[in-house]
C-alpha positions in Angstrom: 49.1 140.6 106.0 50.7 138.3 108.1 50.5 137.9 112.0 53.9 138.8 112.1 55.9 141.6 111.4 59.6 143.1 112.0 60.0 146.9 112.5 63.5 147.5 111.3 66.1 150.1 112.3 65.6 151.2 115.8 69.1 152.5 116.5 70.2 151.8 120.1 73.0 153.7 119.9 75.3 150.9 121.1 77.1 148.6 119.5 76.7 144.7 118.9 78.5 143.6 121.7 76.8 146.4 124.5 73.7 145.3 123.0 74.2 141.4 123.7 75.5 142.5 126.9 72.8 144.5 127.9 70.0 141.8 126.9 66.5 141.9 128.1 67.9 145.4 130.0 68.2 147.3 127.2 66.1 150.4 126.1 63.2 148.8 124.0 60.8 151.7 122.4 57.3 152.0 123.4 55.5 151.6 120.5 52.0 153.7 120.3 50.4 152.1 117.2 50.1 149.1 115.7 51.5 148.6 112.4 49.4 145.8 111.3 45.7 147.4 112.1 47.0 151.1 112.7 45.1 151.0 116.2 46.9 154.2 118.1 47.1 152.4 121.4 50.2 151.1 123.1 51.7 147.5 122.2 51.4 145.2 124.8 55.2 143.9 125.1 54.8 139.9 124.8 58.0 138.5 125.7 61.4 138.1 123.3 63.1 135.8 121.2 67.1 135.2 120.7 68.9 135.1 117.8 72.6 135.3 116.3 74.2 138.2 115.5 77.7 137.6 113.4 80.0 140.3 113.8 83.6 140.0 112.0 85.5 139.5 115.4 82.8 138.1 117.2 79.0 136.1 117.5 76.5 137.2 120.0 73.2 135.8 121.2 70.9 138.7 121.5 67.3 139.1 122.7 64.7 140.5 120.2 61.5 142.0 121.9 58.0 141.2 120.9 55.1 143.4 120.9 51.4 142.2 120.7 48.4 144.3 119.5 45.7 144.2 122.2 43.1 145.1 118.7 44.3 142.7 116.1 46.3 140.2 118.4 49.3 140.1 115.8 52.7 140.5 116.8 55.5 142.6 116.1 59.5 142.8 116.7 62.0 145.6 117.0 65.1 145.1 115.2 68.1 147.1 116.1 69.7 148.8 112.9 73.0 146.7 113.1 70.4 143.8 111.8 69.2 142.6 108.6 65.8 140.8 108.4 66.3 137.2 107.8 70.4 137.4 108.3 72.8 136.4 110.9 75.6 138.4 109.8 75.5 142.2 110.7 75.0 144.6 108.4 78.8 146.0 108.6 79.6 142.4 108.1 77.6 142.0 105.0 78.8 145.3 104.0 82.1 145.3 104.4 83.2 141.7 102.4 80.6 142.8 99.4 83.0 146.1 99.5 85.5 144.0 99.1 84.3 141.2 96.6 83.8 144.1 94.4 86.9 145.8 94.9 86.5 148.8 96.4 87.9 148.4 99.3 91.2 146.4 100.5 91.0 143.0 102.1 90.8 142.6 106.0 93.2 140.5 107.4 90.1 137.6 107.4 88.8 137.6 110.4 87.5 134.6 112.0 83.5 135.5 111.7 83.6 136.9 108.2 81.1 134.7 105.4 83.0 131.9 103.8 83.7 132.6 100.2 80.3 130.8 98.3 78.8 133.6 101.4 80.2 136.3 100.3 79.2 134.8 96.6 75.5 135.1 97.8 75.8 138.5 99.6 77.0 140.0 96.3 74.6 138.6 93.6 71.7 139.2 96.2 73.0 143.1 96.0 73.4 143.2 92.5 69.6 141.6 91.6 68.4 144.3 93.8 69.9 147.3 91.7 67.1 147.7 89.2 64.7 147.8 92.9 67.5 150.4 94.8 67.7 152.2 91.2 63.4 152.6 91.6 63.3 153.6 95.9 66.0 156.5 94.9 64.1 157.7 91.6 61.1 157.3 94.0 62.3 159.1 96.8 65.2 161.5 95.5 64.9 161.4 92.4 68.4 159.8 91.7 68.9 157.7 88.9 71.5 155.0 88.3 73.8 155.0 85.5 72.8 153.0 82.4 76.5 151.0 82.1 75.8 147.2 81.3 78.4 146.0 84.0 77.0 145.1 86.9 80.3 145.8 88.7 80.2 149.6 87.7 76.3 150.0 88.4 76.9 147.8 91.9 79.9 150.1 92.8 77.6 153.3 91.9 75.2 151.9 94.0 77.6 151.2 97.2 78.5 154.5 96.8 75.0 156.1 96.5 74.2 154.2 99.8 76.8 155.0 101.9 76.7 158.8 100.8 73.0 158.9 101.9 73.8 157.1 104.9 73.4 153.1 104.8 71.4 152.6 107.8 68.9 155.1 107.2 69.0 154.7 103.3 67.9 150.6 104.3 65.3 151.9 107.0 63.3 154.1 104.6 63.6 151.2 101.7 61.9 149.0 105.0 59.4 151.6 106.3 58.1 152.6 102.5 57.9 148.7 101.7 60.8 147.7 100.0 63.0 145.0 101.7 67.0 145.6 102.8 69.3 145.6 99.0 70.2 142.0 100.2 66.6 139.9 100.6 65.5 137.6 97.8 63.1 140.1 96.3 63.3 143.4 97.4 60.3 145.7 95.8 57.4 147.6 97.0 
């Protein structure tokens, strides 16, 4: 295991721009056991770390907090829900142009911090490699499966659908906590 880890999904209950506003002052968790060595004693919190979140009206600079295990000495960060491991954009941004790549919902007027097109391009075939793993979490865990149609458009726009009926933020912390990754990382899987 590495000596870093991300927790994902803490919801705030603010938005993007509250949050960047808010920085180091905003409501970090306590955590009370490690998820590296599983030692139930509280994290010591060892500073934070910026990084960009890309909104489609606006980009922030947020703080991330850091956590350190006083048993194992490996570290750990809280990500807020409106973050995707490993991506700048938010995941509304994501969500919405993929929405829209695949036609199910209307074209914004292009606002200025939206994914350029060969983005939006990556966004989408990252999704749609990541059906068969999304197909496997919901037979896992709800014992939904996917249609068998051999157009990835149709089994992609199932799968939007599937997601946001479950609830997309939740749906994408479960997939995180059971050990899959987030429907748009380069491998998702447990």
């Amino acid at each position: 295991m590495s000596l870093f880890t991300q927790l994902y999904g803490l919801n705030f209950g603010i938005d993007v721009q509250t949050y960047a506003e808010r920085g180091k002052e905003n409501d970090f968790p306590l955590l009370k056991k490690c998820p590296h060595c599983r030692a139930k004693r509280p994290l010591h919190r060892h500073g934070y770390y910026e990084r960009n979140a890309l909104t489609p009206h606006g980009d922030y600079r947020i703080w991330i907090v850091r956590y350190r295990c006083r048993e194992c000495l490996k570290t750990v960060s809280v990500l807020p829900s409106f973050l995707l491991p490993y991506f700048q954009y938010t995941l509304s941004a994501i969500w919405q142009v993929v929405k829209e790549q695949l036609g199910l919902t209307e074209g914004t007027n292009r606002a200025p911090f939206l994914p350029t097109k060969d983005g939006i391009i990556f966004y989408v075939r990252r999704f749609c490699r990541n059906l068969s793993s999304l197909h496997s979490f919901f037979a896992r865990r709800w014992r939904i499966i996917g249609p068998i149609v051999k157009k990835e458009k149709e089994r992609a726009s199932w799968w939007i659908r599937t997601l946001e009926k479950h609830g997309l933020y939740s749906v994408i912390r479960d997939m995180w906590e059971d050990g899959f990754r987030h429907p748009f990382a380069n491998q998702m899987g447990s």
